[in-house]
Amino acid sequence: GHALGMSALQLGDASALPLSNPPTDPTPFAAPNPALGYLHANCGHCHNATSTIVTNNESPIQLRLDTLHLTTTAVTPTYTTAVGVNGHVVVPTDADCPTAPATPCTAIPRCPGTPAGTGSCLVDPADLLGSTLLFRFDATNHSLHMPALGTKTTDPVGKATLTAWITGLP
């Protein structure tokens, strides 16, 4: 296959590459955390500020990084739109429910300290099972799994990377 495009974050130091339009600043760019780079490369093409997913209020999460917001994890769009932020209510199906069949599944809870009725928490550093982002990444139900297209199995390295990031958040 061929790459359709790359961002500065995926290229790193692009000064030695044979590009038709090389960057004027040869500064290598890097995501402040491997999980953010993973989400940028695998999810940011759909989950970004200009996509209809965000502009139509289907999901608030923005996973594309930009070179202006990389000084710390906390200033990235990924952090500001996901950590402690509620999305739509997500209810696991039986195959993805950690309590099934003993107990019926309930919705992933809202983020701590947020008003009732505001949806399921996208990333809750205190609760991996209460983080919609990790749940949807690992879901076996096709209608809940992310990315929705082009995947049949969960990437174990990606899951470990995302798990380490979430559990390492303050």
GROMACS .gro file of C-alpha atoms in nm, residues 38-169:
model
  132
   38TYR     CA    1  -0.088   0.649   1.853
   39LEU     CA    2  -0.428   0.820   1.874
   40HIS     CA    3  -0.313   1.095   1.636
   41ALA     CA    4  -0.199   0.847   1.371
   42ASN     CA    5  -0.485   0.599   1.403
   43CYS     CA    6  -0.783   0.812   1.504
   44GLY     CA    7  -0.704   1.178   1.434
   45HIS     CA    8  -0.803   1.159   1.067
   46CYS     CA    9  -1.169   1.131   1.179
   47HIS     CA   10  -1.158   1.277   1.530
   48ASN     CA   11  -1.037   1.632   1.469
   49ALA     CA   12  -1.168   1.986   1.501
   50THR     CA   13  -1.278   2.012   1.137
   51SER     CA   14  -1.441   1.670   1.098
   52THR     CA   15  -1.817   1.628   1.086
   53ILE     CA   16  -1.788   1.392   1.383
   54VAL     CA   17  -1.696   1.694   1.595
   55THR     CA   18  -1.882   1.971   1.411
   56ASN     CA   19  -2.210   1.772   1.407
   57ASN     CA   20  -2.170   1.698   1.780
   58GLU     CA   21  -2.143   1.322   1.724
   59SER     CA   22  -1.838   1.316   1.953
   60PRO     CA   23  -1.643   1.594   2.122
   61ILE     CA   24  -1.312   1.407   2.124
   62GLN     CA   25  -1.034   1.554   1.908
   63LEU     CA   26  -0.740   1.317   1.863
   64ARG     CA   27  -0.540   1.494   1.593
   65LEU     CA   28  -0.243   1.676   1.739
   66ASP     CA   29  -0.104   1.997   1.602
   67THR     CA   30   0.248   2.131   1.635
   68LEU     CA   31   0.129   2.439   1.827
   69HIS     CA   32  -0.003   2.238   2.123
   70LEU     CA   33   0.272   1.993   2.214
   71THR     CA   34   0.453   2.147   2.509
   72THR     CA   35   0.275   1.920   2.758
   73THR     CA   36   0.013   1.649   2.743
   74ALA     CA   37  -0.234   1.875   2.926
   75VAL     CA   38  -0.245   2.135   2.645
   76THR     CA   39  -0.309   1.889   2.362
   77PRO     CA   40  -0.655   1.870   2.202
   78THR     CA   41  -0.661   1.501   2.301
   79TYR     CA   42  -0.630   1.585   2.669
   80THR     CA   43  -0.858   1.889   2.673
   81THR     CA   44  -1.140   1.714   2.483
   82ALA     CA   45  -1.117   1.370   2.645
   83VAL     CA   46  -0.980   1.363   3.000
   84GLY     CA   47  -1.262   1.429   3.245
   85VAL     CA   48  -1.499   1.504   2.955
   86ASN     CA   49  -1.831   1.327   2.899
   87GLY     CA   50  -1.938   1.208   2.556
   88HIS     CA   51  -2.258   1.032   2.458
   89VAL     CA   52  -2.395   0.759   2.682
   90VAL     CA   53  -2.235   0.423   2.597
   91VAL     CA   54  -2.388   0.096   2.717
   92PRO     CA   55  -2.176  -0.216   2.661
   93THR     CA   56  -2.345  -0.515   2.497
   94ASP     CA   57  -2.324  -0.854   2.666
   95ALA     CA   58  -2.009  -0.966   2.485
   96ASP     CA   59  -1.825  -0.654   2.601
   97CYS     CA   60  -1.982  -0.627   2.947
   98PRO     CA   61  -1.738  -0.709   3.228
   99THR     CA   62  -2.025  -0.806   3.462
  100ALA     CA   63  -2.230  -1.021   3.219
  101PRO     CA   64  -2.403  -1.257   3.250
  102ALA     CA   65  -2.424  -1.225   3.631
  103THR     CA   66  -2.535  -0.862   3.626
  104PRO     CA   67  -2.698  -0.668   3.342
  105CYS     CA   68  -2.474  -0.410   3.184
  106THR     CA   69  -2.520  -0.047   3.268
  107ALA     CA   70  -2.389   0.260   3.092
  108ILE     CA   71  -2.028   0.362   3.136
  109PRO     CA   72  -2.051   0.622   3.414
  110ARG     CA   73  -2.010   0.996   3.377
  111CYS     CA   74  -1.682   1.156   3.478
  112PRO     CA   75  -1.639   1.224   3.851
  113GLY     CA   76  -1.756   1.571   3.949
  114THR     CA   77  -1.973   1.623   3.640
  115PRO     CA   78  -2.351   1.670   3.642
  116ALA     CA   79  -2.584   1.372   3.616
  117GLY     CA   80  -2.724   1.301   3.271
  118THR     CA   81  -2.418   1.430   3.088
  119GLY     CA   82  -2.309   1.108   2.919
  120SER     CA   83  -2.028   0.857   2.964
  121CYS     CA   84  -1.676   0.962   3.059
  122LEU     CA   85  -1.436   0.958   2.764
  123VAL     CA   86  -1.119   0.920   2.974
  124ASP     CA   87  -1.130   0.872   3.353
  125PRO     CA   88  -0.777   0.841   3.494
  126ALA     CA   89  -0.913   0.681   3.809
  127ASP     CA   90  -1.114   0.413   3.629
  128LEU     CA   91  -1.002   0.218   3.322
  129LEU     CA   92  -1.339   0.042   3.299
  130GLY     CA   93  -1.505   0.383   3.317
  131SER     CA   94  -1.314   0.522   3.019
  132THR     CA   95  -1.518   0.513   2.698
  133LEU     CA   96  -1.209   0.564   2.481
  134LEU     CA   97  -1.045   0.241   2.600
  135PHE     CA   98  -1.375   0.050   2.605
  136ARG     CA   99  -1.456   0.137   2.242
  137PHE     CA  100  -1.100   0.059   2.134
  138ASP     CA  101  -1.131  -0.289   2.285
  139ALA     CA  102  -1.501  -0.361   2.211
  140THR     CA  103  -1.586  -0.672   2.012
  141ASN     CA  104  -1.928  -0.542   1.904
  142HIS     CA  105  -1.869  -0.385   1.561
  143SER     CA  106  -2.120  -0.106   1.624
  144LEU     CA  107  -1.922   0.007   1.931
  145HIS     CA  108  -1.564  -0.069   1.824
  146MET     CA  109  -1.329   0.211   1.720
  147PRO     CA  110  -1.200   0.259   1.466
  148ALA     CA  111  -1.527   0.168   1.301
  149LEU     CA  112  -1.369   0.086   0.966
  150GLY     CA  113  -1.072  -0.127   0.872
  151THR     CA  114  -1.027  -0.326   1.192
  152LYS     CA  115  -1.130  -0.675   1.294
  153THR     CA  116  -0.912  -0.721   1.601
  154THR     CA  117  -0.779  -0.501   1.877
  155ASP     CA  118  -0.413  -0.398   1.853
  156PRO     CA  119  -0.257  -0.534   2.175
  157VAL     CA  120   0.036  -0.290   2.164
  158GLY     CA  121  -0.204  -0.001   2.108
  159LYS     CA  122  -0.421  -0.117   2.398
  160ALA     CA  123  -0.118  -0.142   2.628
  161THR     CA  124  -0.004   0.205   2.519
  162LEU     CA  125  -0.346   0.360   2.585
  163THR     CA  126  -0.383   0.175   2.917
  164ALA     CA  127  -0.043   0.299   3.036
  165TRP     CA  128  -0.133   0.656   2.940
  166ILE     CA  129  -0.472   0.652   3.115
  167THR     CA  130  -0.342   0.491   3.436
  168GLY     CA  131  -0.049   0.736   3.440
  169LEU     CA  132  -0.269   1.047   3.426
   0.00000   0.00000   0.00000
